[in-house]
Coordinates of C-alpha atoms in Angstrom, one line a residue:
Chain A
M582 CA -53.8 9.8 229.4
R583 CA -55.7 13.1 230.5
V584 CA -55.3 14.7 233.4
V585 CA -57.1 17.6 235.5
I586 CA -54.8 19.8 237.8
A587 CA -56.1 21.2 240.8
E588 CA -52.9 23.9 242.3
D589 CA -53.2 27.6 242.8
N590 CA -49.2 28.0 242.8
V591 CA -48.4 29.4 239.4
L592 CA -44.8 28.2 239.8
L593 CA -45.8 24.6 240.3
S594 CA -48.5 23.9 237.8
A595 CA -46.3 25.8 235.5
G596 CA -43.4 22.8 236.4
L597 CA -46.1 19.9 236.7
E598 CA -47.2 20.6 233.4
L599 CA -43.9 20.6 231.8
L600 CA -42.8 17.7 233.3
L601 CA -46.0 15.5 232.6
A602 CA -45.6 16.9 229.1
T603 CA -42.0 15.2 228.5
R604 CA -43.5 12.1 229.8
G605 CA -46.1 11.6 227.4
F606 CA -48.9 13.0 230.0
E607 CA -51.8 15.7 228.4
V608 CA -52.8 18.5 230.7
A609 CA -56.2 19.3 229.8
E610 CA -56.5 22.3 232.4
I611 CA -55.0 23.7 235.9
A612 CA -57.4 24.8 238.2
G613 CA -56.5 27.4 240.8
D614 CA -59.3 26.4 243.4
A615 CA -61.5 23.7 244.3
E616 CA -64.9 24.8 242.4
A617 CA -62.4 25.7 239.7
F618 CA -61.2 21.7 239.6
A619 CA -65.0 20.5 240.0
A620 CA -65.8 22.3 236.5
A621 CA -62.9 21.2 234.7
V622 CA -63.6 17.5 236.1
E623 CA -66.8 17.9 235.0
R624 CA -65.6 19.3 231.3
H625 CA -62.8 17.5 230.5
R626 CA -63.7 13.9 232.1
P627 CA -59.7 13.1 232.8
D628 CA -58.4 9.6 233.8
L629 CA -56.2 11.4 236.9
A630 CA -57.0 14.0 238.8
I631 CA -53.4 15.9 240.4
V632 CA -54.6 17.7 243.4
D633 CA -53.0 20.0 246.0
V634 CA -54.2 20.1 249.6
R635 CA -54.6 23.7 250.4
L636 CA -56.3 26.1 247.7
P637 CA -57.6 29.2 247.3
P638 CA -58.8 30.8 249.7
D639 CA -58.8 30.0 252.7
F640 CA -55.6 27.7 252.1
R641 CA -56.5 24.9 254.4
D642 CA -57.7 21.4 253.2
E643 CA -60.0 22.4 250.3
G644 CA -58.4 19.8 248.3
I645 CA -58.5 16.7 250.3
H646 CA -62.8 18.2 250.1
A647 CA -62.1 18.5 246.1
A648 CA -60.7 15.2 245.5
I649 CA -63.0 13.1 247.7
E650 CA -66.6 15.2 246.2
A651 CA -64.7 14.6 242.7
R652 CA -64.4 10.7 243.3
R653 CA -68.0 10.8 245.0
R654 CA -69.5 12.3 241.4
H655 CA -67.6 10.7 239.0
D656 CA -67.2 7.2 239.7
A657 CA -64.0 6.6 241.8
L658 CA -61.8 9.0 239.3
P659 CA -58.4 8.5 240.0
V660 CA -56.4 10.7 242.4
L661 CA -53.2 11.7 243.5
V662 CA -52.9 14.5 246.5
L663 CA -50.1 16.2 247.0
S664 CA -49.2 17.7 250.3
Q665 CA -47.2 19.9 251.7
Y666 CA -46.6 17.8 255.1
V667 CA -48.0 14.1 255.5
E668 CA -51.3 13.5 257.9
Q669 CA -52.8 10.4 257.7
D670 CA -55.8 11.6 258.8
Y671 CA -55.9 13.0 255.3
A672 CA -54.5 9.7 253.4
G673 CA -57.7 7.9 255.7
E674 CA -60.2 10.2 254.7
L675 CA -58.9 9.7 251.1
L676 CA -59.0 6.0 251.7
A677 CA -62.1 6.0 252.9
D678 CA -64.4 4.8 250.4
G679 CA -62.1 2.1 250.0
R680 CA -62.6 1.8 246.4
G681 CA -58.7 2.3 245.3
G682 CA -57.6 4.5 242.5
V683 CA -56.3 7.1 245.1
G684 CA -52.5 8.9 245.9
Y685 CA -51.1 10.5 248.7
L686 CA -47.8 11.8 248.6
L687 CA -45.7 14.4 249.7
K688 CA -44.8 17.3 247.2
D689 CA -40.8 16.2 247.5
R690 CA -41.6 13.3 245.8
V691 CA -43.0 14.9 242.5
G692 CA -38.5 16.0 241.8
R693 CA -38.1 11.7 241.8
V694 CA -39.3 12.3 238.0
S695 CA -39.9 8.4 237.7
E696 CA -41.2 7.3 240.8
F697 CA -43.5 10.3 240.6
V698 CA -44.9 9.0 236.9
D699 CA -44.9 5.2 237.9
A700 CA -47.1 6.6 241.2
L701 CA -49.6 8.7 238.5
H702 CA -49.7 4.9 236.6
R703 CA -50.6 2.9 239.5
V704 CA -53.3 5.6 240.9
A705 CA -54.6 6.0 237.2
G706 CA -55.0 2.3 237.1
G707 CA -56.9 1.9 240.6
G708 CA -54.3 1.1 242.8
T709 CA -53.1 2.9 246.2
V710 CA -50.1 4.9 246.2
M711 CA -48.8 6.2 249.9
D712 CA -45.9 8.7 250.6
P713 CA -43.7 6.4 252.5
G714 CA -44.1 9.4 255.3
V715 CA -47.1 8.4 255.7
V716 CA -46.6 4.5 256.0
R717 CA -43.7 4.9 258.5
Q718 CA -46.2 7.4 261.2
L719 CA -48.5 4.2 260.8
L720 CA -45.4 1.7 261.5
T721 CA -43.6 3.3 264.3
R722 CA -47.0 5.2 265.6
R723 CA -49.0 2.0 266.2
P724 CA -47.2 -0.5 268.4
R725 CA -49.8 -1.9 270.2
D726 CA -51.7 -2.6 266.8
P727 CA -52.4 -6.3 265.9
L728 CA -50.0 -4.9 263.5
E729 CA -47.3 -5.4 266.2
S730 CA -47.5 -9.2 265.1
L731 CA -46.5 -8.5 261.7
T732 CA -42.7 -9.6 261.0
P733 CA -40.0 -6.7 260.3
R734 CA -40.4 -8.2 256.5
E735 CA -44.1 -8.1 256.7
Q736 CA -43.7 -4.4 257.2
E737 CA -42.2 -4.0 254.6
V738 CA -44.1 -5.9 252.5
L739 CA -47.2 -3.7 253.8
A740 CA -45.4 -0.7 253.5
L741 CA -44.2 -1.4 249.9
M742 CA -47.8 -2.6 248.9
A743 CA -49.0 0.9 250.2
E744 CA -46.9 2.3 248.4
G745 CA -48.3 1.0 245.8
L746 CA -46.2 -1.1 244.2
G747 CA -47.2 -4.8 242.7
N748 CA -46.0 -8.5 243.4
G749 CA -42.8 -8.4 241.1
E750 CA -41.9 -4.8 241.9
I751 CA -41.7 -5.5 245.6
A752 CA -39.8 -9.0 244.8
E753 CA -37.4 -6.6 242.6
R754 CA -36.9 -4.2 245.9
I755 CA -36.0 -6.0 248.5
V756 CA -34.6 -9.2 246.8
V757 CA -36.8 -12.3 247.0
T758 CA -38.9 -14.5 244.6
E759 CA -42.2 -13.3 243.3
N760 CA -43.1 -16.4 245.6
A761 CA -41.9 -15.3 249.1
V762 CA -43.7 -11.7 248.3
H763 CA -47.1 -13.7 247.9
K764 CA -46.5 -15.9 250.9
H765 CA -45.6 -12.2 253.0
I766 CA -48.4 -10.6 251.9
G767 CA -51.0 -13.6 252.7
N768 CA -49.5 -13.7 256.4
V769 CA -50.4 -10.1 256.2
F770 CA -53.6 -10.5 255.3
A771 CA -54.6 -13.2 257.3
K772 CA -52.5 -11.6 260.4
L773 CA -55.0 -8.3 260.0
G774 CA -57.8 -10.9 259.8
L775 CA -58.7 -10.5 255.7
A776 CA -60.8 -13.2 254.3
P777 CA -59.4 -14.0 251.1
T778 CA -62.2 -12.2 248.7
D779 CA -61.2 -10.1 245.9
T780 CA -57.0 -10.0 246.2
G781 CA -57.3 -6.3 245.1
H782 CA -59.5 -4.8 247.3
R783 CA -58.0 -6.6 249.7
R784 CA -54.4 -4.7 249.2
V785 CA -56.1 -1.4 249.9
R786 CA -58.5 -2.9 252.5
A787 CA -54.4 -4.1 253.9
V788 CA -53.6 -0.7 253.9
L789 CA -57.3 0.6 255.5
A790 CA -56.5 -1.6 258.4
Y791 CA -54.4 0.4 259.1
L792 CA -55.8 4.1 259.3
D793 CA -58.9 2.1 260.9
R794 CA -57.0 1.2 263.6
R795 CA -57.2 4.4 265.7
Chain B
M33 CA -43.5 91.4 280.9
R34 CA -45.3 89.3 278.7
D35 CA -45.3 86.5 280.5
V36 CA -47.0 87.7 283.5
W37 CA -49.8 89.4 281.3
E38 CA -50.4 85.9 279.9
R39 CA -50.1 83.9 282.9
A40 CA -52.4 86.6 284.6
R41 CA -54.6 86.0 281.8
R42 CA -54.5 82.8 282.3
A43 CA -55.8 82.3 285.7
C44 CA -58.2 85.2 285.5
G45 CA -60.1 82.8 282.8
Y46 CA -59.2 80.0 284.9
L47 CA -60.7 81.1 287.7
L48 CA -63.6 83.1 285.9
V49 CA -64.8 79.5 284.6
G50 CA -64.3 78.6 288.1
L51 CA -66.7 81.3 289.2
G52 CA -70.0 79.7 286.5
A53 CA -69.2 75.8 287.3
G54 CA -68.9 76.6 291.5
M55 CA -72.2 78.1 290.8
V56 CA -73.9 75.3 288.5
S57 CA -71.9 72.3 291.3
M58 CA -74.1 74.2 293.9
V59 CA -77.1 73.5 292.5
M60 CA -76.3 70.0 291.5
L61 CA -75.4 69.3 295.1
P62 CA -79.3 69.3 296.1
L63 CA -79.9 67.2 292.9
T64 CA -77.5 64.4 294.0
V65 CA -79.9 63.9 297.2
A66 CA -83.1 64.5 295.2
V67 CA -81.7 61.4 292.7
A68 CA -80.0 59.5 295.8
L69 CA -83.8 59.9 297.6
T70 CA -85.5 58.1 294.4
V71 CA -83.7 54.8 295.3
V72 CA -86.0 54.2 298.2
V73 CA -89.2 55.4 295.3
A74 CA -89.7 52.4 293.2
G75 CA -86.7 51.4 293.1
L76 CA -86.2 54.5 290.4
G77 CA -83.0 55.7 291.5
Y78 CA -81.5 51.6 290.8
F79 CA -82.0 53.0 287.4
A80 CA -81.2 57.3 287.6
L81 CA -78.1 56.7 289.8
P82 CA -75.6 55.4 287.9
R83 CA -76.5 57.8 285.0
W84 CA -76.7 60.8 286.9
L85 CA -73.2 59.8 288.8
G86 CA -71.9 59.2 285.5
V87 CA -72.8 62.9 285.1
V88 CA -70.8 64.0 288.3
R89 CA -68.1 62.0 287.3
A90 CA -67.4 64.0 283.6
W91 CA -68.6 67.0 285.5
A92 CA -65.4 65.7 287.7
D93 CA -63.3 64.7 284.9
L94 CA -64.0 68.2 282.7
H95 CA -62.8 70.2 286.1
H96 CA -59.7 67.5 286.3
G97 CA -58.6 68.4 283.4
R98 CA -58.7 72.1 283.5
A99 CA -56.8 72.3 286.5
A100 CA -54.2 70.0 285.4
R101 CA -53.8 71.2 282.3
L102 CA -53.0 74.9 284.1
L103 CA -50.5 73.2 286.4
G104 CA -48.8 71.3 283.3
L105 CA -49.8 67.8 284.8
P106 CA -50.9 64.7 283.0
A107 CA -54.7 64.3 283.9
D108 CA -55.3 60.4 284.8
R109 CA -58.4 60.1 286.9
G110 CA -57.6 56.4 286.8
P111 CA -60.2 53.4 285.2
A112 CA -64.2 54.3 285.6
P113 CA -65.9 52.4 288.1
D114 CA -68.1 50.0 286.3
R115 CA -71.8 51.5 286.4
S116 CA -73.9 48.4 285.2
R117 CA -72.9 47.3 288.6
F118 CA -75.2 49.2 291.4
G119 CA -73.8 48.0 294.5
P120 CA -70.1 48.2 293.7
L121 CA -70.7 51.5 291.7
T122 CA -71.9 53.4 295.2
K123 CA -68.8 52.1 297.2
A124 CA -66.4 52.6 294.9
P125 CA -63.6 54.9 296.2
S126 CA -63.8 57.1 293.1
T127 CA -67.4 57.9 293.3
R128 CA -67.2 59.1 296.9
R129 CA -64.1 61.1 295.8
D130 CA -66.2 62.8 293.0
L131 CA -69.2 63.9 296.0
V132 CA -66.9 65.4 298.0
W133 CA -65.6 67.2 295.6
L134 CA -68.8 68.5 294.4
L135 CA -69.2 69.8 298.0
L136 CA -65.7 71.1 297.9
F137 CA -65.6 72.6 294.7
P138 CA -68.0 75.7 294.6
L139 CA -66.5 76.5 298.3
S140 CA -63.2 77.1 296.6
S141 CA -65.0 78.4 293.2
V142 CA -67.1 80.9 294.1
P143 CA -64.5 83.4 296.7
A144 CA -61.5 82.8 293.9
G145 CA -63.7 83.5 291.1
L146 CA -65.2 86.4 292.4
V147 CA -61.1 88.0 293.2
A148 CA -60.1 87.2 289.5
L149 CA -63.9 88.9 288.5
L150 CA -63.1 92.0 291.1
A151 CA -59.5 92.3 289.2
A152 CA -61.3 92.4 285.3
G153 CA -64.0 94.5 286.6
L154 CA -61.4 97.4 287.6
A155 CA -59.9 97.3 284.8
A156 CA -62.5 97.1 282.5
T157 CA -64.6 99.9 284.6
S158 CA -61.6 102.4 284.6
V159 CA -62.3 103.4 280.8
L160 CA -65.5 104.4 281.8
L161 CA -64.7 107.3 284.6
P162 CA -63.8 110.3 282.2
F163 CA -66.9 109.0 280.1
W164 CA -69.3 109.5 283.4
W165 CA -67.5 112.5 284.8
A166 CA -67.8 114.3 281.1
M167 CA -71.4 113.6 279.6
P168 CA -74.1 112.7 282.0
P169 CA -74.9 115.4 284.9
G170 CA -76.4 114.1 288.2
Q171 CA -75.3 111.3 289.5
E172 CA -71.6 111.2 291.0
L173 CA -69.0 108.5 290.8
Q174 CA -66.7 107.7 293.1
A175 CA -62.7 106.4 292.0
F176 CA -61.4 104.8 295.2
G177 CA -63.8 106.7 297.3
A178 CA -62.8 110.0 295.6
P179 CA -65.3 111.6 293.2
V180 CA -64.5 112.2 290.5
T181 CA -65.3 115.7 289.4
G182 CA -62.7 116.5 286.8
W183 CA -59.9 115.3 284.2
G184 CA -57.4 115.6 287.0
T185 CA -59.5 112.7 289.2
A186 CA -61.0 110.9 286.2
L187 CA -57.2 110.7 284.9
T188 CA -56.3 109.4 288.6
G189 CA -59.1 107.5 288.9
I190 CA -57.6 105.3 285.6
A191 CA -54.3 104.5 286.8
A192 CA -55.1 104.0 290.5
Q193 CA -57.9 101.0 289.6
L194 CA -55.4 100.0 286.1
G195 CA -52.8 99.7 288.8
A196 CA -54.6 97.8 291.5
S197 CA -56.0 95.6 288.4
A198 CA -53.0 94.5 287.3
A199 CA -51.3 94.5 290.8
L200 CA -54.2 91.9 291.3
G201 CA -53.6 90.0 288.1
G202 CA -49.8 89.7 288.5
L203 CA -49.7 89.1 291.9
V204 CA -52.8 87.7 293.4
L205 CA -54.7 85.8 290.4
S206 CA -51.8 83.7 289.1
P207 CA -50.8 81.6 292.7
L208 CA -54.7 81.6 293.6
A209 CA -55.6 80.0 290.7
R210 CA -52.1 77.6 291.2
A211 CA -53.8 77.3 294.6
H212 CA -57.6 76.6 293.7
A213 CA -56.3 74.0 290.9
R214 CA -54.4 71.8 293.2
M215 CA -56.5 71.5 295.4
N216 CA -59.5 70.4 292.8
F217 CA -56.4 67.8 291.3
R218 CA -56.0 66.4 294.5
L219 CA -59.3 66.2 295.6
L220 CA -60.0 64.1 292.5
A221 CA -57.4 62.0 292.2
P222 CA -57.1 58.9 292.4
S223 CA -55.2 56.7 294.8
E224 CA -52.2 54.9 293.8
A225 CA -53.6 51.5 294.2
E226 CA -56.3 52.6 292.0
L227 CA -54.0 53.4 289.2
L228 CA -52.1 50.2 289.9
A229 CA -55.0 48.4 289.5
G230 CA -55.7 50.4 285.7
R231 CA -52.5 49.6 285.1
V232 CA -53.0 45.7 285.8
D233 CA -56.0 45.8 284.0
E234 CA -54.1 47.5 280.6
L235 CA -51.5 45.6 280.6
T236 CA -53.4 42.6 280.9
R237 CA -55.4 43.3 277.7
T238 CA -52.3 44.7 275.8
R239 CA -50.4 41.5 276.5
A240 CA -53.8 39.3 275.6
D241 CA -53.3 41.6 272.3
V242 CA -49.6 40.9 271.6
V243 CA -50.0 36.9 272.2
D244 CA -52.6 37.0 269.5
A245 CA -50.9 39.4 267.8
H246 CA -47.5 36.7 268.1
G247 CA -50.2 33.8 267.5
A248 CA -51.4 35.2 264.1
E249 CA -47.8 36.4 262.9
L250 CA -46.0 33.1 263.9
R251 CA -49.6 31.2 261.3
R252 CA -48.5 33.7 258.7
I253 CA -44.5 32.9 258.7
E254 CA -45.7 28.9 258.7
R255 CA -47.8 30.2 255.8
D256 CA -45.4 32.2 253.6
L257 CA -42.6 29.4 254.3
H258 CA -44.3 26.8 253.0
D259 CA -46.8 28.5 250.1
G260 CA -43.6 30.3 249.2
T261 CA -39.9 28.5 250.2
Q262 CA -41.1 25.1 250.1
A263 CA -43.1 25.5 246.8
R264 CA -39.9 27.3 245.3
L265 CA -37.7 24.2 246.3
V266 CA -40.4 21.6 245.2
S267 CA -40.2 23.8 241.9
I268 CA -36.4 22.9 241.5
A269 CA -36.2 19.9 242.4
M270 CA -38.6 19.2 239.7
Q271 CA -36.5 21.0 237.4
L272 CA -33.4 18.9 238.7
G273 CA -35.2 15.6 238.1
V274 CA -36.2 16.8 234.7
A275 CA -32.7 17.8 233.6
E276 CA -31.1 14.6 235.8
E277 CA -33.3 12.8 233.7
A278 CA -31.7 14.8 230.0
V279 CA -28.4 14.1 230.9
Q280 CA -28.2 11.1 231.0
G281 CA -25.1 10.5 228.5
D282 CA -22.6 12.9 230.9
P283 CA -22.4 11.6 233.8
R284 CA -20.5 13.8 235.8
V285 CA -22.8 16.7 234.8
A286 CA -25.7 13.3 236.7
A287 CA -24.3 12.8 239.1
L288 CA -23.8 16.8 239.9
L289 CA -27.6 17.1 239.4
R290 CA -28.0 14.2 241.4
D291 CA -26.1 15.7 244.3
A292 CA -28.0 18.7 244.2
H293 CA -31.6 16.9 243.8
T294 CA -30.3 15.3 247.4
G295 CA -30.0 18.4 248.8
T296 CA -32.7 20.0 247.6
E297 CA -34.3 17.0 249.6
E298 CA -32.6 17.4 252.4
A299 CA -33.7 21.3 252.8
M300 CA -37.3 20.2 251.7
E301 CA -37.1 18.3 254.9
E302 CA -35.4 20.8 257.3
L303 CA -37.1 23.2 256.4
R304 CA -41.0 21.3 257.2
D305 CA -39.5 20.4 260.6
C306 CA -38.5 24.0 261.0
I307 CA -42.1 24.6 260.0
R308 CA -43.9 22.4 262.3
G309 CA -41.9 23.7 265.0
I310 CA -42.9 27.7 264.4
Y311 CA -46.6 26.6 263.8
P312 CA -47.9 23.2 263.7
P313 CA -49.6 23.4 259.7
I314 CA -52.1 20.9 261.0
L315 CA -54.0 23.3 262.9
A316 CA -53.6 26.1 260.6
D317 CA -55.6 23.9 258.0
R318 CA -58.0 22.2 260.4
G319 CA -58.8 23.9 263.7
L320 CA -58.0 22.9 267.0
V321 CA -60.2 20.1 267.2
G322 CA -59.3 18.9 263.6
A323 CA -55.8 18.8 264.9
L324 CA -56.7 17.5 268.0
R325 CA -58.4 14.7 266.4
A326 CA -55.7 13.7 264.1
L327 CA -53.4 14.2 267.5
A328 CA -55.2 11.3 268.4
A329 CA -55.6 9.3 266.2
R330 CA -51.7 8.8 265.5
T331 CA -50.7 8.3 269.5
T332 CA -50.2 4.4 270.7
V333 CA -51.9 5.0 273.2
P334 CA -56.3 4.6 272.7
T335 CA -57.4 8.5 272.7
R336 CA -60.8 9.7 273.5
L337 CA -61.3 13.0 272.3
D338 CA -64.5 14.9 274.1
A339 CA -64.7 18.5 272.9
G340 CA -68.3 20.2 273.1
E341 CA -69.1 23.4 271.1
L342 CA -65.8 25.7 271.6
G343 CA -67.4 28.8 269.6
T344 CA -64.4 31.4 267.9
L345 CA -61.4 31.1 270.0
P346 CA -58.5 33.3 270.0
L347 CA -55.6 32.8 268.4
A348 CA -53.6 32.6 271.0
A349 CA -56.0 30.1 273.1
E350 CA -55.9 27.5 270.3
T351 CA -52.2 27.1 270.2
A352 CA -51.6 27.0 274.0
A353 CA -54.6 24.5 274.0
Y354 CA -53.0 22.7 271.0
F355 CA -49.3 22.7 272.8
V356 CA -50.9 21.8 276.0
V357 CA -52.7 18.4 274.6
T358 CA -49.5 17.6 272.5
E359 CA -47.1 18.2 275.4
A360 CA -49.8 16.3 278.1
V361 CA -50.4 13.4 275.9
T362 CA -46.6 12.7 275.2
N363 CA -45.7 12.6 278.6
A364 CA -48.5 10.3 279.2
V365 CA -47.4 8.0 276.8
R366 CA -44.0 8.5 277.1
H367 CA -43.1 8.2 280.9
G368 CA -46.6 7.4 281.9
R369 CA -47.2 3.9 280.3
A370 CA -50.9 5.0 280.0
G371 CA -53.3 2.4 278.9
A372 CA -56.3 4.8 278.0
I373 CA -56.3 9.1 277.3
T374 CA -59.0 11.4 277.4
V375 CA -59.1 14.6 276.0
R376 CA -61.7 17.0 277.2
L377 CA -62.5 20.7 275.6
A378 CA -65.0 23.0 276.6
R379 CA -66.1 26.1 277.0
E380 CA -66.8 28.0 279.8
D381 CA -68.2 31.2 279.6
D382 CA -64.7 33.4 278.9
A383 CA -62.5 30.6 279.7
L384 CA -61.0 27.3 277.3
R385 CA -61.1 24.6 280.1
V386 CA -58.7 21.7 279.0
V387 CA -58.3 18.1 280.9
V388 CA -55.7 15.7 280.1
H389 CA -56.4 12.4 281.7
D390 CA -54.6 9.5 281.5
D391 CA -54.3 6.2 283.6
G392 CA -50.9 5.5 283.8
T393 CA -48.6 5.3 287.1
G394 CA -48.4 8.8 287.8
G395 CA -46.3 10.7 290.1
V396 CA -44.9 13.3 288.0
D397 CA -42.2 15.2 289.3
E398 CA -42.3 18.8 287.6
S399 CA -38.5 19.7 288.8
R400 CA -37.2 17.0 286.7
G401 CA -37.7 18.5 283.2
S402 CA -41.2 17.0 282.6
G403 CA -43.1 18.8 280.4
V404 CA -45.4 20.0 283.0
V405 CA -42.6 23.2 283.3
G406 CA -43.8 23.6 280.0
I407 CA -46.9 23.7 279.9
R408 CA -46.8 25.8 283.3
R409 CA -44.7 28.9 280.7
R410 CA -46.8 28.7 278.1
V411 CA -49.9 29.2 279.9
A412 CA -48.7 31.4 282.1
A413 CA -48.6 33.9 279.5
L414 CA -51.6 33.8 278.4
D415 CA -53.0 34.9 282.6
G416 CA -54.1 31.0 282.6
T417 CA -54.5 28.8 285.6
V418 CA -52.6 24.9 285.2
R419 CA -53.4 22.3 288.2
V420 CA -51.7 18.9 287.8
T421 CA -52.6 15.7 289.8
S422 CA -50.7 13.0 289.8
P423 CA -50.4 11.0 292.8
V424 CA -48.1 8.3 293.0
G425 CA -49.6 5.4 291.2
G426 CA -52.1 7.3 288.6
P427 CA -54.4 8.6 287.4
T428 CA -52.5 11.6 286.7
E429 CA -54.6 15.0 285.2
V430 CA -53.8 18.2 283.9
E431 CA -56.2 20.5 284.0
V432 CA -56.0 24.1 282.5
E433 CA -58.4 27.1 282.2
L434 CA -57.7 29.6 279.3
P435 CA -59.2 32.8 279.3
C436 CA -60.1 33.5 275.7
G437 CA -61.8 37.0 276.6
S438 CA -65.2 37.4 275.1

């Protein structure tokens, strides 16, 4: 799998490159700022991009804009955004096009190599991966939402869904049968008013539902 | 001896310059009256008088400075009046003081200057006596009333004139100059109240500078911690993660690495909390409006943000405004049981107005550790104002005005 990285901190980009190389990824290019990133994506047409939120010259939220722009120009290019802190606003902006293939993780998670690599594969495969921190923010800060009507178990399932896990993996994680997970997810969809169209997109929209209810 | 000579020379110079300046001032007096009279001539004076008063002020400053130097005192004339506003300028105490001084200055300078001129003249002309006697015939020269007729009288005359000059210089000029300087210094010195007003202005300005510099510093520290220390920790966690996978065969080493990894993660978490307390990262990334929008989005109570065009805000005002809104919104949610919150921001000339309104139960008690105390302290540091209305039963409104310079 070919990856383009946008990260200005040499320490981190070198670390990422090393880590990805041990797991069979091919790092096509490491871009130091948003402009170089756009050019690198254009040149290499990678399968996945990893983008830091803060990039030169101003170190604000250039990475978010660069990621959204790259997805717009390159057919929803799968992008995983890494951030120093959790901000649900950023997650919302990344998810806004509703096309999947998006991840938003705290930089800390990179150290959990296996989980991080899993997340990369999920995003590259069109899934959605949200940092547990974002999910926590959403669940604790929205008690008056329709989300309130979810049972704790359903909330847990939704949280894991937002992290990008599939039904089987969720079942494994909370130690229930896959069938039970299926039922929980059905309840979540129903309570959030999501019509049974394409299930894959409904998963994304369930996460989006949190972010829309502002 | 050298001291006496030096003092006399300085005093003499001071008084001689004063003599010239006094004569110039005599011309300036009627000119002032003439310029003032132009006020009635098609408003010309509204343009001319402030400029002329500026010249008078500079002239007075110059002589105040000279007097201060002679006396060895600091020359502080207080802040100059605002020359762009006609009314306050003509009524300013400092303007009146300048004009009184302009009237009295020639009266004191000219006589005192003449004494200095006499002392200098006596010394300068004394050496002429022998030449006068020796060279041209005809006219008769006198030294102190006695005709100079030969070497004897000439030398006696020289001695007498130098003696008189030295006596004047040594005994009279220095006290005279100091008396003159003291009088002018007092005439031009600002009153205690004016000095205090000037000091307050200065303190207000420097405090704003300090608060601003402090804000910039916090922002820099936030950046440094995020991009330096935090990034380093992430890199360590990454290496530990890779190492952990590589030593699966040795459970003891693997356990050690896992502990190290967990410790690193905790350190990152603590550092993040610490950074958030120093300077909210979202404020650094998105500016005030962006940060408040994010705050509104994650508040459990529906919160509406109304922000007009705010222009460029000083860092300190931005940080304070963010703090005020965060605090007020937290209060409304936690204690006020609000159902809806509105945050309004508007730039009004030199101030940023922030209003946080909620429809909660009201009855905010400032004495009981509510966030209002923190808001007041924060706003006071910027010389802003806080108004809290919170009748029992609601609604609660916190209104803050933060000065933004211009």
